[in-house]
Coordinates of C-alpha atoms in Angstrom, one line a residue:
Chain A
X11 CA 130.9 54.9 123.2
X12 CA 132.5 58.5 122.4
X13 CA 129.8 61.1 122.1
X14 CA 131.8 64.4 122.5
X15 CA 132.1 65.5 118.1
X16 CA 128.4 65.9 118.3
X17 CA 129.1 68.6 121.0
X18 CA 131.7 70.3 119.0
X19 CA 129.5 70.2 116.5
X20 CA 126.6 72.0 118.6
X21 CA 129.7 74.6 119.3
X22 CA 131.0 75.1 115.8
X23 CA 127.1 76.2 115.0
X24 CA 126.8 77.9 117.9
X25 CA 129.6 80.2 117.1
X26 CA 128.5 80.5 113.6
X27 CA 125.6 81.5 115.0
X28 CA 127.4 84.1 117.0
X29 CA 129.2 85.1 114.3
X30 CA 125.7 86.0 112.0
X31 CA 124.6 88.0 115.0
X32 CA 127.5 90.0 115.0
X33 CA 128.0 90.4 111.6
X34 CA 125.3 90.8 109.5
X35 CA 122.9 93.6 109.4
X36 CA 119.8 92.8 108.5
X37 CA 117.5 92.2 111.5
X38 CA 115.3 89.1 109.8
X39 CA 119.1 87.5 109.3
X40 CA 120.3 88.8 112.5
X41 CA 117.5 87.0 114.0
X42 CA 118.3 83.5 112.4
X43 CA 121.7 83.5 113.7
X44 CA 119.7 83.2 117.1
X45 CA 116.9 80.5 116.1
X46 CA 120.6 78.6 115.2
X47 CA 122.4 79.1 118.2
X48 CA 119.1 77.6 120.1
X49 CA 119.1 75.3 117.7
X50 CA 123.2 74.0 118.5
X51 CA 122.4 74.8 122.4
X52 CA 119.7 71.8 121.9
X53 CA 121.7 69.7 120.0
X54 CA 124.1 69.9 123.0
X55 CA 121.3 69.2 125.4
X56 CA 120.4 66.3 123.6
X57 CA 123.6 64.8 123.4
X58 CA 124.3 65.3 127.1
X59 CA 121.1 63.4 128.0
X60 CA 122.0 60.2 125.6
X61 CA 125.4 60.6 128.0
X62 CA 123.8 60.3 131.0
X63 CA 120.9 57.9 129.8
X64 CA 118.2 60.6 131.1
X65 CA 115.5 61.6 129.1
X66 CA 115.7 65.4 131.2
X67 CA 117.9 66.6 128.5
X68 CA 115.5 66.0 125.8
X69 CA 112.7 67.5 127.8
X70 CA 114.3 70.5 128.2
X71 CA 115.3 70.9 124.5
X72 CA 111.6 70.4 123.7
X73 CA 110.9 73.7 125.9
X74 CA 113.9 75.4 124.7
X75 CA 112.1 74.5 121.4
X76 CA 108.5 75.8 122.8
X77 CA 110.0 79.3 124.1
X78 CA 112.2 79.4 120.8
X79 CA 109.1 79.3 118.6
X80 CA 106.9 82.2 121.0
X81 CA 110.0 83.8 120.7
X82 CA 110.4 84.2 116.9
X83 CA 106.4 85.1 116.6
X84 CA 107.2 88.2 119.2
X85 CA 110.2 89.2 117.6
X86 CA 109.2 88.8 113.7
X87 CA 106.0 90.9 115.0
X88 CA 107.9 93.5 116.6
X89 CA 110.1 93.6 113.1
X90 CA 107.0 94.2 111.1
X91 CA 106.1 96.8 113.3
X92 CA 109.3 98.2 112.5
X93 CA 109.4 98.1 108.9
X94 CA 105.6 100.1 109.2
X95 CA 106.9 102.8 110.9
X96 CA 110.5 103.2 109.3
X97 CA 110.0 101.5 105.7
X98 CA 113.7 99.4 106.8
X99 CA 114.8 96.2 108.3
X100 CA 118.3 97.2 108.5
X101 CA 119.4 97.0 112.3
X102 CA 121.1 100.1 112.1
X103 CA 118.5 102.1 111.0
X104 CA 116.9 101.7 114.6
X105 CA 118.5 104.6 116.3
X106 CA 115.6 107.2 117.2
X107 CA 116.9 107.1 121.1
X108 CA 120.3 107.8 119.8
X109 CA 119.9 111.6 119.0
Chain B
X7 CA 128.1 54.2 118.7
X8 CA 127.3 51.6 115.1
X9 CA 129.6 52.6 112.5
X10 CA 126.5 53.6 110.2
X11 CA 125.9 56.4 112.7
X12 CA 129.6 57.3 113.0
X13 CA 128.8 57.3 108.4
X14 CA 125.3 59.3 108.9
X15 CA 127.6 61.8 111.3
X16 CA 130.6 62.6 109.5
X17 CA 128.5 63.3 106.1
X18 CA 126.1 65.3 108.0
X19 CA 128.1 67.2 110.1
X20 CA 130.5 69.0 107.6
X21 CA 127.5 69.6 105.2
X22 CA 125.9 71.1 108.3
X23 CA 128.8 73.0 108.9
X24 CA 129.2 74.6 105.5
X25 CA 125.7 75.3 104.7
X26 CA 125.9 77.3 107.8
X27 CA 128.6 79.9 106.8
X28 CA 125.4 80.7 104.2
X29 CA 124.0 82.8 106.7
X30 CA 127.2 85.0 106.7
X31 CA 128.2 85.5 103.1
X32 CA 124.1 84.8 101.4
X33 CA 123.5 88.4 100.0
X34 CA 119.9 87.3 99.9
X35 CA 117.9 87.5 102.9
X36 CA 115.6 84.3 101.2
X37 CA 118.8 82.3 100.2
X38 CA 119.8 82.6 104.3
X39 CA 116.3 81.1 105.0
X40 CA 117.2 78.1 103.2
X41 CA 120.9 77.2 104.1
X42 CA 118.8 77.4 107.7
X43 CA 116.5 75.1 106.6
X44 CA 118.9 72.5 105.4
X45 CA 120.5 73.0 108.6
X46 CA 117.3 72.3 110.6
X47 CA 116.7 69.3 108.4
X48 CA 120.2 68.1 109.7
X49 CA 119.6 68.9 113.3
X50 CA 116.6 66.3 113.0
X51 CA 118.0 63.6 111.6
X52 CA 121.2 63.9 114.2
X53 CA 118.1 63.9 116.6
X54 CA 116.8 61.0 115.3
X55 CA 120.7 59.3 115.5
X56 CA 120.8 60.3 119.2
X57 CA 117.8 58.4 120.1
X58 CA 115.8 61.2 120.3
X59 CA 113.0 60.1 117.7
X60 CA 110.3 62.9 119.3
X61 CA 112.2 65.5 119.5
X62 CA 113.7 65.1 115.8
X63 CA 110.0 65.1 114.2
X64 CA 109.2 68.1 116.3
X65 CA 111.9 69.5 115.1
X66 CA 110.7 69.2 111.5
X67 CA 107.5 70.5 112.5
X68 CA 108.2 73.2 114.2
X69 CA 110.9 74.4 113.2
X70 CA 111.4 73.6 108.8
X71 CA 107.4 73.4 109.2
X72 CA 106.6 76.5 110.9
X73 CA 109.4 79.0 112.1
X74 CA 110.6 79.1 108.8
X75 CA 107.8 79.0 106.6
X76 CA 106.6 82.4 109.0
X77 CA 110.0 84.0 108.0
X78 CA 109.7 83.1 104.5
X79 CA 106.4 85.0 105.4
X80 CA 107.7 88.0 107.0
X81 CA 110.4 88.1 103.5
X82 CA 107.8 88.4 101.6
X83 CA 105.8 91.1 103.3
X84 CA 109.1 92.8 104.0
X85 CA 110.3 92.6 100.5
X86 CA 112.6 89.9 98.9
X87 CA 114.9 92.0 97.2
X88 CA 115.4 94.3 100.5
X89 CA 118.8 93.3 100.3
X90 CA 121.0 94.9 103.6
X91 CA 123.8 97.5 102.8
X92 CA 127.3 96.5 102.7
X93 CA 128.4 99.4 104.4
X94 CA 130.3 99.6 108.1
X95 CA 128.8 101.6 109.5
X96 CA 131.5 101.1 113.1
X97 CA 134.3 100.8 111.7
X98 CA 136.5 97.4 112.2
X99 CA 133.3 95.6 112.9
X100 CA 133.5 93.3 110.8
X101 CA 136.9 92.0 111.8
X102 CA 136.4 92.4 115.5
X103 CA 133.4 90.4 114.9
X104 CA 135.7 87.7 113.4
X105 CA 137.5 87.4 115.8
X106 CA 135.5 87.2 118.6
X107 CA 133.1 84.2 117.1
X108 CA 136.6 82.2 116.1
X109 CA 137.5 82.8 119.6
X110 CA 134.4 81.7 121.0
X111 CA 134.2 78.6 118.6
X112 CA 137.6 77.6 119.6
X113 CA 137.6 77.7 123.4
X114 CA 134.3 76.2 123.6
X115 CA 135.3 73.8 121.7
X116 CA 138.7 73.2 123.3
X117 CA 137.0 72.9 126.5
X118 CA 135.0 70.4 124.9
X119 CA 137.7 67.9 123.6
X120 CA 140.0 68.4 126.5
X121 CA 137.3 67.0 128.5
X122 CA 136.9 63.6 129.5
X123 CA 133.4 62.5 129.4
X124 CA 132.2 59.3 131.1
X125 CA 131.8 56.7 128.9
X126 CA 128.0 57.9 127.3
X127 CA 124.9 55.1 129.1
X128 CA 122.7 55.2 126.2
X129 CA 118.9 55.5 126.1
X130 CA 118.3 52.3 125.5
X131 CA 116.9 51.7 128.8
X132 CA 114.9 54.9 129.1
X133 CA 113.3 54.4 125.6
X134 CA 112.2 50.9 126.4
X135 CA 108.9 52.1 126.6
X136 CA 109.2 53.9 123.5
X137 CA 110.9 57.6 123.3
X138 CA 107.8 59.5 123.5
X139 CA 106.0 57.7 126.3
X140 CA 109.4 58.1 128.3
X141 CA 109.5 61.7 127.5
X142 CA 105.7 62.1 128.8
X143 CA 106.3 60.5 131.8
X144 CA 109.4 62.7 132.7
X145 CA 107.3 65.8 131.1
X146 CA 104.3 64.9 133.5
X147 CA 106.2 64.2 136.9
X148 CA 109.5 66.8 136.8
X149 CA 108.3 69.4 134.5
X150 CA 104.5 70.2 135.4
X151 CA 104.7 73.2 136.6
X152 CA 107.2 74.7 133.5
X153 CA 104.8 72.9 130.9
X154 CA 102.4 75.2 132.5
X155 CA 103.8 78.4 132.6
X156 CA 105.0 77.6 129.3
X157 CA 101.7 77.0 127.8
X158 CA 101.1 80.8 129.6
X159 CA 103.9 81.8 127.3
X160 CA 102.2 80.5 123.8
X161 CA 99.1 82.5 124.5
X162 CA 100.6 85.7 125.6
X163 CA 103.4 85.7 122.7
X164 CA 100.4 85.1 120.3
X165 CA 98.2 87.4 121.8
X166 CA 101.4 90.0 121.8
X167 CA 102.1 89.2 117.7
X168 CA 98.3 90.4 116.7
X169 CA 98.6 93.5 119.1
X170 CA 102.0 94.5 117.6
X171 CA 100.7 93.6 114.1
X172 CA 98.2 94.8 114.7
X173 CA 97.2 98.6 112.6
X174 CA 94.5 100.7 114.2
X175 CA 92.9 102.6 111.1
X176 CA 93.3 106.1 111.1
X177 CA 91.0 107.5 108.3
X178 CA 87.7 106.5 107.4
X179 CA 87.7 103.5 104.9
X180 CA 87.9 104.3 101.3
X181 CA 84.8 102.6 99.6
X182 CA 83.6 102.4 96.2
X183 CA 82.0 105.6 96.2
X184 CA 84.6 107.5 97.4
X185 CA 87.0 105.5 94.6
X186 CA 84.9 107.1 92.3
X187 CA 84.3 110.6 93.3
X188 CA 88.5 110.8 94.0
X189 CA 88.8 110.0 90.4
X190 CA 86.2 112.7 89.2
X191 CA 87.7 115.4 91.1
X192 CA 91.7 114.3 90.2
X193 CA 90.3 115.0 86.5
X194 CA 91.4 118.5 86.1
X195 CA 94.9 117.3 87.3
X196 CA 95.7 115.2 83.9
X197 CA 93.7 112.3 86.2
X198 CA 92.1 109.4 84.6
X199 CA 88.1 108.0 84.7
X200 CA 89.0 104.2 82.7
X201 CA 90.9 101.7 84.1
X202 CA 94.5 101.5 83.0
X203 CA 95.0 99.9 79.8
X204 CA 95.8 95.6 79.7
X205 CA 99.8 95.4 78.8
X206 CA 100.5 94.9 74.9
X207 CA 99.4 92.6 72.4
X208 CA 101.1 91.4 69.5
X209 CA 101.4 88.8 66.8
X210 CA 104.7 87.5 68.8
X211 CA 104.9 88.8 71.6
X212 CA 102.0 89.0 74.5
X213 CA 104.0 89.1 77.5
X214 CA 103.2 91.0 80.8
X215 CA 105.9 93.2 80.3
X216 CA 105.4 94.7 76.5
X217 CA 103.9 98.4 76.7
X218 CA 100.2 98.1 74.9
X219 CA 100.1 101.0 72.2
X220 CA 97.6 104.2 71.6
X221 CA 95.7 104.8 68.8
X222 CA 98.2 106.3 67.9
X223 CA 101.1 104.1 67.7
X224 CA 102.7 105.5 71.0
X225 CA 103.6 103.0 73.4
X226 CA 101.5 103.3 76.6
X227 CA 104.1 103.3 79.7
X228 CA 101.1 102.6 82.6
X229 CA 100.2 99.6 80.6
X230 CA 103.0 97.5 82.3
X231 CA 102.8 96.6 86.2
X232 CA 104.3 99.0 88.4
X233 CA 106.3 96.5 89.9
X234 CA 107.9 95.1 86.5
X235 CA 108.8 99.1 85.9
X236 CA 110.1 99.9 89.2
X237 CA 112.5 96.7 89.0
X238 CA 113.0 98.2 85.7
X239 CA 112.0 94.9 83.3
X240 CA 109.5 96.0 81.2
X241 CA 110.6 95.3 77.8
X242 CA 111.2 98.5 75.1
X243 CA 107.6 98.4 72.5
X244 CA 110.5 99.5 70.0
X245 CA 111.8 96.3 70.0
X246 CA 108.3 94.3 70.0
X247 CA 107.5 96.5 67.2
X248 CA 111.2 96.1 64.7
X249 CA 110.6 92.0 65.2
X250 CA 107.0 92.4 64.5
X251 CA 108.4 94.0 61.0
X252 CA 110.7 91.8 61.0
X253 CA 108.2 89.4 60.7
X254 CA 105.8 90.8 58.1
X255 CA 109.4 90.7 56.1
X256 CA 110.0 87.0 56.4
X257 CA 106.6 86.1 56.0
X258 CA 106.2 88.1 52.5
X259 CA 109.4 86.8 51.6
X260 CA 108.7 83.0 52.0
X261 CA 105.1 83.9 50.1
X262 CA 106.6 84.7 47.1
X263 CA 108.4 82.0 46.0
X264 CA 104.9 80.1 46.3
X265 CA 103.9 82.5 43.5
X266 CA 107.1 82.6 41.3
X267 CA 106.7 78.5 41.6
X268 CA 104.7 78.3 38.5
X269 CA 107.5 80.2 36.6
X270 CA 110.3 77.6 38.1
X271 CA 107.9 74.7 36.5
X272 CA 107.9 76.3 33.2
X273 CA 111.8 76.9 33.5

């Protein structure tokens, strides 16, 4: 029973998420890239759990999901706070500390 | 791994990768969110195929159900048409990003492909008491402390979201009386007391995007919703009126043959 291709899929999706974080300018889309990376690692956890016949992988994936949900709530709240102050969701416009 | 699972994977995985590229190329944030929902449902199906039905269901409930809806709500608050600018602020950032991401993907996949994994054990034994019960036993024995901490994290996140999005009232509340007083005070500067006119009602057209006409027959621009005007989606009153005149002419030409029908009979 070979499960390598699941791990390869998770690697590909992780890199797509990383590319989204690097390339996109809209903070909300960048955030969705982070979510894609978290999901990809979850897939790897579940696959390795099945590979070793251990449920711990699924438990860790479950924790990742919970923490990701909390992270989304806080992150979106920050994005809304920035949008209220600066009328923009572009990550380039948050440069008050630069000048 | 049964052949059915193979087919499921090889149908779903290319689709997921293809749709995930939508995150990179889609112009509108809403389209990105829809791509994300598809990929997450794909993840849920793969979890169920990987003998993790509980996680599959949680994935759909938590991610596609809650998280993505939260994203869509924020998109709605921020403005759906707020598309990001495509001007590069750091020179060559796009190519550096693409190269870094490609390199990351190649290195990760290369390492995984070259590794020889032991033959997979499968979860048939661990799932013998059904998957949720098995998960609960692990969760409540080995990971009790982590679960308590996660509970604290969740409460902190909820409170912090409330605090971060809370807007303190800096000015006194504007009630009905204050608004009326302000309207009267603005009269000398060209303010108006009456409510805004409703959009135009015509014989052929009474949509939201056509302006009403004032007693002199001039279109009232303010009668069209502000949002439509900003988007440039309002229709000119002249077009509608021309259509109306065309309608009048057509009805008169239709009416004529009826009037001349007796003549035709006489012929």
